[in-house]
């Protein structure tokens, strides 16, 4: 503690008194949480875009460094006022996103402490990975130690690192960050020693498994080969999970493709982490088999890493793309979950619904918002995944007859949702300040693979490509 932090942006020294307890949130299912659910609401979540400044060249993001437009950053004191308003309104989860958050790490660290002291329990941020450049340069480990120490002395309990591909050259070429994979591999043990267990964050793209023959392409239009595409996606996800596990990650998440055409992006999305580039653009038919491949790959790796992606949410997406638009639970964006933009500091239902400016978060009366969720406009997992997981719990508490009917008529989805909940508990709700309990994960995974979970998955997936599951 107290070492000079040379060469790091905006990183003041702090005492160690903030590590430990503040970084370990209480149980998700507290009495106050259950009371909120019983009243028809969900513990609030806010994604705060602190800045749209970035130093990477990612094809999948409109904030890449090559896009020339006036960049913005919130004023720190204004962000504190917004955080105070969040806490007063019962928000329990806050994500600091960008741009590149670590360009302002000192301010993010200060704001995270402010949030925890105000009562917000789950605090997240992440990086495009630029800090991991220069692994072959003198002083690299000292530099990483200072970053890790700064994060360890905050209440941030999830710290993600973006990884685009199982092929290092593909990832580094896309991001314009040469050498970062070698740096990540050297840095993770340092972070772990300081009690920070970063999460690998995949934005699903055509090069998840690599480029060339590994790219996710299997014809277009009438020439589209769904079987070939599915098998390519299966190999890609297997390669990716194996790759990040080999690097030393203990948590991994997958962001569903955030692709919009130029008209959609201009008319709707307020959050510029979108693109019409082929890198992340998939047709609706491709998405069916992309999501099926991910759904079927996750169980193979649940014993090795904490995999955040809930299979019940993937199954709902699959059913929607197969022709059931009302499958699953609607997203609670704009009801309990919100996005705050760095350009105008205003609040939106999410990063997608940019035409619905709700004004300052401090002025929003949550009690006047209709608590019934209805939105299924996008695939973005940030709000739809928790909505899918929490929906049945709300029904159990408030509409037991409705959920009983669902459990009986759609037992396959029920089993997969319940399996997700058990897995989340085994993962301690993905607290990135503790190592994984591999004993719990191993017991869970064996129970799914060898037990009735496979049969439930077979029934839920229907005929297409379920033989792979049912033959196990």
Short mmCIF file of C-alpha atoms in Angstrom, two decimals:
data_model
loop_
_atom_site.label_atom_id
_atom_site.label_comp_id
_atom_site.label_asym_id
_atom_site.label_seq_id
_atom_site.Cartn_x
_atom_site.Cartn_y
_atom_site.Cartn_z
CA UNK A 1 0.00 0.00 0.00
CA UNK A 2 1.10 3.55 -0.62
CA UNK A 3 3.54 2.73 -3.46
CA UNK A 4 3.74 5.51 -6.09
CA UNK A 5 1.54 4.72 -9.07
CA UNK A 6 3.72 5.86 -11.93
CA UNK A 7 2.37 5.58 -15.43
CA UNK A 8 -1.24 4.85 -14.44
CA UNK A 9 -4.10 7.19 -15.28
CA UNK A 10 -6.00 8.94 -12.52
CA UNK A 11 -5.32 6.43 -9.72
CA UNK A 12 -5.09 7.85 -6.18
CA UNK A 13 -3.91 5.80 -3.22
CA UNK A 14 -6.46 4.33 -0.81
CA UNK A 15 -6.33 2.41 2.41
CA UNK A 16 -7.20 -1.27 2.47
CA UNK A 17 -10.23 -0.67 4.69
CA UNK A 18 -12.55 -0.84 1.71
CA UNK A 19 -11.53 -4.29 0.53
CA UNK A 20 -13.10 -7.42 1.92
CA UNK A 21 -16.57 -6.87 3.32
CA UNK A 22 -17.69 -4.22 0.84
CA UNK A 23 -16.57 -6.39 -2.06
CA UNK A 24 -18.65 -9.35 -0.87
CA UNK A 25 -22.37 -8.62 -1.27
CA UNK A 26 -24.92 -10.26 0.94
CA UNK A 27 -27.16 -13.03 -0.33
CA UNK A 28 -29.23 -12.11 -3.35
CA UNK A 29 -32.35 -13.58 -1.76
CA UNK A 30 -32.60 -11.34 1.32
CA UNK A 31 -35.93 -10.55 2.96
CA UNK A 32 -35.84 -7.06 1.43
CA UNK A 33 -35.33 -8.57 -2.04
CA UNK A 34 -38.22 -10.97 -1.58
CA UNK A 35 -40.39 -8.09 -0.41
CA UNK A 36 -39.53 -6.12 -3.54
CA UNK A 37 -40.42 -9.11 -5.72
CA UNK A 38 -43.70 -9.62 -3.87
CA UNK A 39 -44.65 -6.01 -4.66
CA UNK A 40 -44.20 -6.74 -8.36
CA UNK A 41 -40.84 -5.03 -8.70
CA UNK A 42 -37.27 -6.26 -9.12
CA UNK A 43 -34.16 -4.96 -7.30
CA UNK A 44 -33.00 -2.13 -9.51
CA UNK A 45 -30.05 -2.21 -11.86
CA UNK A 46 -28.41 0.74 -13.65
CA UNK A 47 -25.77 0.73 -16.37
CA UNK A 48 -23.95 4.06 -16.19
CA UNK A 49 -21.90 5.01 -19.23
CA UNK A 50 -19.31 7.14 -17.49
CA UNK A 51 -17.54 8.05 -20.72
CA UNK A 52 -17.59 7.19 -24.41
CA UNK A 53 -13.84 7.76 -24.75
CA UNK A 54 -12.02 4.68 -26.01
CA UNK A 55 -8.59 3.66 -27.27
CA UNK A 56 -9.43 0.42 -29.13
CA UNK A 57 -10.55 -0.27 -32.70
CA UNK A 58 -13.23 -2.95 -32.21
CA UNK A 59 -15.30 -3.55 -35.34
CA UNK A 60 -18.37 -4.37 -33.24
CA UNK A 61 -18.52 -0.99 -31.50
CA UNK A 62 -19.44 2.49 -32.67
CA UNK A 63 -17.17 4.01 -30.02
CA UNK A 64 -14.00 2.61 -31.65
CA UNK A 65 -11.13 5.06 -31.82
CA UNK A 66 -11.39 5.50 -35.59
CA UNK A 67 -14.92 6.94 -35.33
CA UNK A 68 -14.49 10.68 -35.14
CA UNK A 69 -17.11 12.49 -33.05
CA UNK A 70 -17.07 14.67 -29.90
CA UNK A 71 -16.34 12.41 -26.94
CA UNK A 72 -17.92 12.94 -23.55
CA UNK A 73 -17.40 12.11 -19.88
CA UNK A 74 -19.63 12.65 -16.86
CA UNK A 75 -18.61 15.05 -14.15
CA UNK A 76 -17.66 13.02 -11.10
CA UNK A 77 -19.74 15.07 -8.67
CA UNK A 78 -22.81 14.79 -10.90
CA UNK A 79 -22.29 11.02 -11.08
CA UNK A 80 -22.28 10.93 -7.27
CA UNK A 81 -25.62 12.73 -7.18
CA UNK A 82 -27.05 10.21 -9.62
CA UNK A 83 -25.70 7.36 -7.49
CA UNK A 84 -27.32 8.88 -4.39
CA UNK A 85 -30.62 8.96 -6.28
CA UNK A 86 -30.15 5.32 -7.30
CA UNK A 87 -29.61 4.25 -3.71
CA UNK A 88 -32.66 6.20 -2.53
CA UNK A 89 -34.78 4.43 -5.15
CA UNK A 90 -33.58 0.97 -4.17
CA UNK A 91 -31.08 0.24 -6.94
CA UNK A 92 -28.95 -2.75 -5.94
CA UNK A 93 -26.65 -3.18 -8.96
CA UNK A 94 -24.55 -0.59 -10.76
CA UNK A 95 -22.29 -1.12 -13.78
CA UNK A 96 -19.74 1.49 -14.87
CA UNK A 97 -19.22 1.12 -18.59
CA UNK A 98 -17.65 3.09 -21.42
CA UNK A 99 -15.95 3.63 -23.78
CA UNK A 100 -13.02 2.34 -21.83
CA UNK A 101 -13.71 2.65 -18.07
CA UNK A 102 -10.09 2.23 -16.98
CA UNK A 103 -9.10 5.47 -18.70
CA UNK A 104 -10.73 6.96 -15.59
CA UNK A 105 -9.95 4.25 -13.05
CA UNK A 106 -9.31 6.62 -10.15
CA UNK A 107 -12.73 8.22 -10.55
CA UNK A 108 -14.44 4.86 -11.09
CA UNK A 109 -12.80 3.56 -7.92
CA UNK A 110 -13.98 6.59 -5.94
CA UNK A 111 -17.50 6.33 -7.36
CA UNK A 112 -17.67 2.62 -6.56
CA UNK A 113 -16.88 3.34 -2.92
CA UNK A 114 -19.48 6.08 -2.90
CA UNK A 115 -22.04 3.62 -4.28
CA UNK A 116 -21.25 0.95 -1.71
CA UNK A 117 -21.44 3.43 1.14
CA UNK A 118 -24.85 4.54 -0.19
CA UNK A 119 -26.07 0.94 -0.03
CA UNK A 120 -25.63 -0.39 -3.58
CA UNK A 121 -24.46 -3.99 -3.22
CA UNK A 122 -23.40 -5.20 -6.67
CA UNK A 123 -20.87 -3.02 -8.49
CA UNK A 124 -19.20 -3.84 -11.80
CA UNK A 125 -16.78 -2.42 -14.32
CA UNK A 126 -14.41 -3.73 -16.95
CA UNK A 127 -11.82 -3.08 -19.64
CA UNK A 128 -11.06 -3.61 -23.29
CA UNK A 129 -7.73 -5.00 -22.10
CA UNK A 130 -5.38 -2.20 -23.14
CA UNK A 131 -3.67 -2.31 -19.75
CA UNK A 132 -2.30 -5.75 -20.62
CA UNK A 133 -0.14 -4.50 -23.50
CA UNK A 134 3.63 -4.66 -23.12
CA UNK A 135 3.95 -7.98 -21.32
CA UNK A 136 7.50 -8.28 -22.64
CA UNK A 137 8.49 -4.85 -21.34
CA UNK A 138 10.34 -4.13 -18.06
CA UNK A 139 8.01 -3.19 -15.23
CA UNK A 140 4.94 -4.92 -16.68
CA UNK A 141 4.22 -6.97 -13.56
CA UNK A 142 4.68 -3.93 -11.31
CA UNK A 143 2.26 -1.96 -13.48
CA UNK A 144 -0.33 -4.75 -13.36
CA UNK A 145 0.14 -5.09 -9.60
CA UNK A 146 -0.78 -1.42 -9.18
CA UNK A 147 -3.91 -1.80 -11.31
CA UNK A 148 -4.90 -4.94 -9.40
CA UNK A 149 -4.23 -3.27 -6.06
CA UNK A 150 -6.38 -0.28 -6.98
CA UNK A 151 -9.29 -2.55 -7.95
CA UNK A 152 -8.80 -4.76 -4.90
CA UNK A 153 -9.22 -1.72 -2.66
CA UNK A 154 -12.69 -1.02 -4.00
CA UNK A 155 -16.07 -2.68 -3.46
CA UNK A 156 -16.22 -3.66 -7.15
CA UNK A 157 -17.26 -7.31 -7.18
CA UNK A 158 -17.21 -7.97 -10.93
CA UNK A 159 -14.38 -6.88 -13.21
CA UNK A 160 -14.69 -8.01 -16.83
CA UNK A 161 -12.04 -8.22 -19.55
CA UNK A 162 -13.21 -8.31 -23.17
CA UNK A 163 -11.99 -11.28 -25.22
CA UNK A 164 -13.27 -11.60 -28.79
CA UNK A 165 -11.77 -14.84 -30.10
CA UNK A 166 -10.08 -18.09 -29.22
CA UNK A 167 -7.35 -17.06 -31.68
CA UNK A 168 -5.11 -14.43 -30.05
CA UNK A 169 -4.13 -12.82 -33.35
CA UNK A 170 -7.78 -12.37 -34.30
CA UNK A 171 -8.65 -10.75 -30.99
CA UNK A 172 -5.65 -8.43 -31.02
CA UNK A 173 -6.15 -7.43 -34.66
CA UNK A 174 -9.79 -6.55 -34.06
CA UNK A 175 -9.03 -4.47 -30.99
CA UNK A 176 -5.82 -2.90 -32.29
CA UNK A 177 -4.09 -4.06 -29.10
CA UNK A 178 -1.11 -6.26 -30.01
CA UNK A 179 0.26 -8.55 -27.33
CA UNK A 180 -2.63 -8.24 -24.88
CA UNK A 181 -3.37 -11.99 -24.70
CA UNK A 182 0.13 -12.75 -23.41
CA UNK A 183 -0.34 -9.89 -20.96
CA UNK A 184 -3.67 -11.26 -19.74
CA UNK A 185 -2.11 -14.65 -19.10
CA UNK A 186 0.65 -13.08 -17.02
CA UNK A 187 -1.69 -10.68 -15.23
CA UNK A 188 -4.44 -13.03 -14.04
CA UNK A 189 -2.35 -14.70 -11.29
CA UNK A 190 -1.46 -11.24 -9.98
CA UNK A 191 -5.12 -10.24 -9.85
CA UNK A 192 -6.02 -13.55 -8.18
CA UNK A 193 -3.35 -13.05 -5.51
CA UNK A 194 -4.99 -9.74 -4.64
CA UNK A 195 -8.47 -11.24 -4.43
CA UNK A 196 -9.78 -10.09 -7.80
CA UNK A 197 -11.04 -12.80 -10.20
CA UNK A 198 -11.74 -11.13 -13.55
CA UNK A 199 -14.42 -12.36 -15.94
CA UNK A 200 -13.79 -13.01 -19.63
CA UNK A 201 -16.46 -11.15 -21.58
CA UNK A 202 -17.21 -12.45 -25.08
CA UNK A 203 -19.22 -10.40 -27.53
CA UNK A 204 -20.38 -13.26 -29.75
CA UNK A 205 -19.09 -12.71 -33.28
CA UNK A 206 -18.26 -14.61 -36.46
CA UNK A 207 -14.65 -15.09 -35.34
CA UNK A 208 -15.32 -16.44 -31.84
CA UNK A 209 -13.47 -19.65 -32.73
CA UNK A 210 -10.98 -18.07 -35.13
CA UNK A 211 -10.88 -16.81 -38.71
CA UNK A 212 -10.56 -18.58 -42.06
CA UNK A 213 -12.29 -21.95 -41.99
CA UNK A 214 -13.15 -21.40 -38.31
CA UNK A 215 -15.32 -18.35 -39.06
CA UNK A 216 -19.06 -18.77 -38.56
CA UNK A 217 -20.22 -18.88 -42.17
CA UNK A 218 -22.28 -21.56 -43.87
CA UNK A 219 -23.86 -19.96 -46.90
CA UNK A 220 -26.62 -17.40 -47.23
CA UNK A 221 -30.25 -17.40 -48.27
CA UNK A 222 -31.33 -20.67 -49.84
CA UNK A 223 -27.74 -21.93 -49.65
CA UNK A 224 -27.60 -21.59 -45.86
CA UNK A 225 -26.61 -24.94 -44.31
CA UNK A 226 -28.00 -24.88 -40.78
CA UNK A 227 -26.31 -28.13 -39.77
CA UNK A 228 -22.89 -26.88 -40.87
CA UNK A 229 -23.43 -23.53 -39.16
CA UNK A 230 -24.49 -25.22 -35.92
CA UNK A 231 -21.42 -27.47 -35.92
CA UNK A 232 -19.13 -24.51 -36.64
CA UNK A 233 -20.68 -22.61 -33.73
CA UNK A 234 -20.32 -25.61 -31.42
CA UNK A 235 -16.62 -25.85 -32.23
CA UNK A 236 -16.21 -22.10 -31.82
CA UNK A 237 -17.76 -22.00 -28.36
CA UNK A 238 -15.81 -25.07 -27.25
CA UNK A 239 -12.58 -23.50 -28.46
CA UNK A 240 -13.39 -20.20 -26.78
CA UNK A 241 -14.27 -21.68 -23.40
CA UNK A 242 -11.18 -23.90 -23.48
CA UNK A 243 -9.04 -20.91 -24.47
CA UNK A 244 -10.14 -18.52 -21.71
CA UNK A 245 -10.00 -21.33 -19.14
CA UNK A 246 -6.42 -22.00 -20.21
CA UNK A 247 -5.56 -18.32 -19.80
CA UNK A 248 -6.68 -18.54 -16.16
CA UNK A 249 -10.14 -16.98 -16.16
CA UNK A 250 -12.57 -18.40 -13.61
CA UNK A 251 -15.71 -16.54 -14.81
CA UNK A 252 -16.97 -16.07 -18.36
CA UNK A 253 -19.93 -14.28 -19.89
CA UNK A 254 -21.29 -14.07 -23.43
CA UNK A 255 -22.91 -10.93 -24.82
CA UNK A 256 -25.44 -11.78 -27.51
CA UNK A 257 -24.73 -10.11 -30.88
CA UNK A 258 -25.40 -6.36 -30.64
CA UNK A 259 -25.87 -5.81 -34.35
CA UNK A 260 -28.12 -3.11 -35.81
CA UNK A 261 -28.33 -1.78 -39.33
CA UNK A 262 -27.49 1.90 -39.76
CA UNK A 263 -31.14 3.04 -39.81
CA UNK A 264 -31.95 1.13 -36.61
CA UNK A 265 -28.84 2.43 -34.86
CA UNK A 266 -29.57 6.04 -35.79
CA UNK A 267 -33.25 5.82 -34.90
CA UNK A 268 -33.03 3.78 -31.70
CA UNK A 269 -29.82 2.79 -29.92
CA UNK A 270 -28.47 5.37 -27.50
CA UNK A 271 -25.58 3.13 -26.44
CA UNK A 272 -23.04 3.08 -29.26
CA UNK A 273 -21.60 -0.37 -28.47
CA UNK A 274 -23.34 -1.55 -31.62
CA UNK A 275 -22.39 -2.05 -35.24
CA UNK A 276 -23.75 -3.10 -38.62
CA UNK A 277 -20.40 -4.72 -39.39
CA UNK A 278 -20.45 -8.33 -40.59
CA UNK A 279 -18.26 -9.10 -37.57
CA UNK A 280 -21.37 -9.37 -35.38
CA UNK A 281 -24.26 -9.32 -37.83
CA UNK A 282 -26.22 -12.58 -37.95
CA UNK A 283 -29.46 -13.37 -39.73
CA UNK A 284 -32.47 -14.47 -37.68
CA UNK A 285 -32.03 -18.04 -38.94
CA UNK A 286 -28.35 -18.03 -38.05
CA UNK A 287 -29.23 -16.85 -34.55
CA UNK A 288 -31.41 -19.92 -33.96
CA UNK A 289 -28.45 -22.25 -34.45
CA UNK A 290 -25.96 -19.87 -32.83
CA UNK A 291 -28.00 -19.84 -29.63
CA UNK A 292 -28.61 -23.60 -29.81
CA UNK A 293 -24.88 -24.17 -30.09
CA UNK A 294 -24.21 -22.01 -27.02
CA UNK A 295 -27.08 -23.64 -25.12
CA UNK A 296 -25.61 -27.09 -25.76
CA UNK A 297 -21.98 -26.14 -25.11
CA UNK A 298 -22.39 -24.48 -21.72
CA UNK A 299 -22.97 -27.72 -19.71
CA UNK A 300 -19.63 -29.11 -20.90
CA UNK A 301 -17.75 -26.31 -19.13
CA UNK A 302 -19.86 -25.51 -16.08
CA UNK A 303 -17.63 -27.64 -13.88
CA UNK A 304 -14.49 -25.76 -14.94
CA UNK A 305 -15.58 -22.12 -14.85
CA UNK A 306 -18.43 -19.98 -13.60
CA UNK A 307 -20.44 -19.39 -16.79
CA UNK A 308 -22.83 -16.49 -16.36
CA UNK A 309 -25.06 -17.12 -19.42
CA UNK A 310 -28.38 -18.66 -18.24
CA UNK A 311 -29.59 -21.44 -20.53
CA UNK A 312 -33.23 -20.59 -19.80
CA UNK A 313 -32.70 -17.19 -21.42
CA UNK A 314 -31.06 -18.79 -24.45
CA UNK A 315 -33.95 -21.22 -24.78
CA UNK A 316 -36.42 -18.32 -24.73
CA UNK A 317 -34.46 -16.61 -27.51
CA UNK A 318 -34.39 -19.79 -29.57
CA UNK A 319 -38.15 -20.17 -29.26
CA UNK A 320 -38.71 -16.55 -30.21
CA UNK A 321 -36.63 -16.88 -33.37
CA UNK A 322 -38.39 -20.14 -34.18
CA UNK A 323 -41.71 -18.32 -34.29
CA UNK A 324 -43.01 -17.85 -30.73
CA UNK A 325 -42.60 -14.10 -30.08
CA UNK A 326 -44.06 -14.36 -26.56
CA UNK A 327 -41.66 -17.08 -25.38
CA UNK A 328 -40.08 -16.44 -22.01
CA UNK A 329 -40.41 -13.34 -19.87
CA UNK A 330 -40.34 -9.79 -21.20
CA UNK A 331 -37.44 -7.50 -20.34
CA UNK A 332 -37.74 -5.14 -17.38
CA UNK A 333 -35.71 -2.38 -19.00
CA UNK A 334 -37.38 0.94 -18.22
CA UNK A 335 -39.19 -0.55 -15.21
CA UNK A 336 -36.47 -1.68 -12.82
CA UNK A 337 -33.40 -1.57 -15.09
CA UNK A 338 -32.03 1.60 -16.70
CA UNK A 339 -29.20 3.03 -18.80
CA UNK A 340 -27.62 6.46 -18.21
CA UNK A 341 -25.86 8.06 -21.16
CA UNK A 342 -22.61 10.02 -20.85
CA UNK A 343 -23.55 12.55 -23.54
CA UNK A 344 -26.62 14.07 -21.89
CA UNK A 345 -26.48 12.37 -18.46
CA UNK A 346 -30.10 11.34 -18.99
CA UNK A 347 -31.79 8.01 -18.33
CA UNK A 348 -33.16 5.56 -20.90
CA UNK A 349 -34.96 2.22 -20.50
CA UNK A 350 -31.84 0.54 -21.89
CA UNK A 351 -29.06 1.16 -24.39
CA UNK A 352 -31.33 0.11 -27.24
CA UNK A 353 -34.44 2.25 -26.68
CA UNK A 354 -32.78 5.59 -27.30
CA UNK A 355 -35.95 7.35 -28.41
CA UNK A 356 -37.34 7.14 -24.86
CA UNK A 357 -35.51 9.82 -22.89
CA UNK A 358 -36.68 9.58 -19.27
CA UNK A 359 -34.68 12.60 -18.07
CA UNK A 360 -32.49 12.69 -15.00
CA UNK A 361 -32.60 9.58 -12.84
CA UNK A 362 -33.05 11.80 -9.80
CA UNK A 363 -36.38 13.01 -11.19
CA UNK A 364 -37.87 9.62 -12.10
CA UNK A 365 -40.78 8.46 -9.95
CA UNK A 366 -40.44 4.68 -10.14
CA UNK A 367 -43.78 4.24 -8.41
CA UNK A 368 -45.57 5.76 -11.41
CA UNK A 369 -44.02 3.35 -13.91
CA UNK A 370 -46.22 0.44 -14.99
CA UNK A 371 -44.61 -2.61 -13.42
CA UNK A 372 -45.79 -4.98 -16.15
CA UNK A 373 -42.93 -5.87 -18.49
CA UNK A 374 -43.64 -6.01 -22.22
CA UNK A 375 -40.44 -5.37 -24.19
CA UNK A 376 -38.87 -8.00 -26.46
CA UNK A 377 -37.33 -5.60 -28.96
CA UNK A 378 -33.70 -6.77 -28.78
CA UNK A 379 -31.48 -9.68 -27.79
CA UNK A 380 -29.11 -7.77 -25.51
CA UNK A 381 -28.45 -9.91 -22.48
CA UNK A 382 -27.66 -7.13 -19.99
CA UNK A 383 -31.30 -6.74 -18.92
CA UNK A 384 -33.09 -9.66 -20.56
CA UNK A 385 -31.09 -12.39 -18.80
CA UNK A 386 -31.96 -11.19 -15.27
CA UNK A 387 -35.55 -10.60 -16.39
CA UNK A 388 -35.80 -14.22 -17.53
CA UNK A 389 -34.32 -15.56 -14.30
CA UNK A 390 -36.40 -13.41 -11.95
CA UNK A 391 -39.72 -13.69 -13.81
CA UNK A 392 -40.70 -17.11 -12.43
CA UNK A 393 -39.79 -16.05 -8.88
CA UNK A 394 -42.16 -13.10 -9.17
CA UNK A 395 -44.89 -15.43 -10.40
CA UNK A 396 -44.30 -17.84 -7.51
CA UNK A 397 -44.75 -15.00 -5.03
CA UNK A 398 -47.60 -13.13 -6.74
CA UNK A 399 -49.28 -15.45 -9.26
CA UNK A 400 -48.88 -19.02 -7.97
CA UNK A 401 -51.67 -20.44 -10.13
CA UNK A 402 -50.12 -19.01 -13.28
CA UNK A 403 -46.67 -20.40 -12.50
CA UNK A 404 -48.14 -23.78 -11.53
CA UNK A 405 -49.75 -23.96 -14.97
CA UNK A 406 -46.47 -23.06 -16.62
CA UNK A 407 -44.55 -25.62 -14.61
CA UNK A 408 -46.99 -28.33 -15.69
CA UNK A 409 -47.29 -27.38 -19.36
CA UNK A 410 -43.61 -26.48 -19.92
CA UNK A 411 -41.73 -28.76 -17.57
CA UNK A 412 -38.65 -28.72 -19.81
CA UNK A 413 -38.19 -24.95 -19.46
CA UNK A 414 -38.94 -25.21 -15.76
CA UNK A 415 -36.17 -27.75 -15.25
CA UNK A 416 -33.65 -25.69 -17.19
CA UNK A 417 -34.59 -22.51 -15.28
CA UNK A 418 -34.29 -24.34 -11.94
CA UNK A 419 -30.94 -25.76 -13.06
CA UNK A 420 -29.79 -22.20 -13.76
CA UNK A 421 -30.78 -21.08 -10.26
CA UNK A 422 -28.94 -23.98 -8.65
CA UNK A 423 -25.90 -23.21 -10.75
CA UNK A 424 -25.98 -19.52 -9.85
CA UNK A 425 -26.02 -20.49 -6.18
CA UNK A 426 -23.09 -22.85 -6.72
CA UNK A 427 -21.26 -19.92 -8.34
CA UNK A 428 -22.11 -17.71 -5.35
CA UNK A 429 -23.87 -15.41 -7.82
CA UNK A 430 -20.60 -14.76 -9.64
CA UNK A 431 -18.82 -12.83 -6.94
CA UNK A 432 -15.55 -11.95 -8.64
CA UNK A 433 -13.84 -11.35 -5.30
CA UNK A 434 -13.72 -15.02 -4.39
CA UNK A 435 -12.30 -18.05 -6.21
CA UNK A 436 -14.72 -20.63 -7.60
CA UNK A 437 -15.83 -23.49 -5.40
CA UNK A 438 -14.89 -26.27 -7.83
CA UNK A 439 -16.35 -28.94 -5.58
CA UNK A 440 -19.79 -27.34 -5.88
CA UNK A 441 -19.40 -26.79 -9.61
CA UNK A 442 -18.26 -30.35 -10.22
CA UNK A 443 -21.17 -31.82 -8.31
CA UNK A 444 -23.62 -29.64 -10.19
CA UNK A 445 -22.24 -30.39 -13.63
CA UNK A 446 -22.15 -34.16 -13.09
CA UNK A 447 -25.75 -34.02 -11.89
CA UNK A 448 -26.84 -32.23 -15.04
CA UNK A 449 -24.92 -34.28 -17.59
CA UNK A 450 -25.80 -37.67 -16.20
CA UNK A 451 -29.26 -36.92 -14.89
CA UNK A 452 -32.64 -35.84 -16.11
CA UNK A 453 -31.33 -32.43 -17.12
CA UNK A 454 -30.32 -33.89 -20.48
CA UNK A 455 -33.83 -35.24 -21.08
CA UNK A 456 -35.37 -31.88 -20.16
CA UNK A 457 -33.01 -30.16 -22.59
CA UNK A 458 -33.99 -32.62 -25.33
CA UNK A 459 -37.67 -31.88 -24.89
CA UNK A 460 -37.09 -28.14 -24.73
CA UNK A 461 -34.98 -28.02 -27.88
CA UNK A 462 -37.42 -30.02 -29.97
CA UNK A 463 -36.29 -31.97 -33.00
CA UNK A 464 -33.50 -29.86 -34.48
CA UNK A 465 -30.08 -31.02 -33.38
CA UNK A 466 -31.38 -32.60 -30.17
CA UNK A 467 -29.91 -35.99 -31.05
CA UNK A 468 -26.55 -34.78 -29.81
CA UNK A 469 -28.12 -34.17 -26.42
CA UNK A 470 -30.35 -37.20 -26.24
CA UNK A 471 -27.65 -39.67 -27.17
CA UNK A 472 -25.53 -38.72 -24.14
#
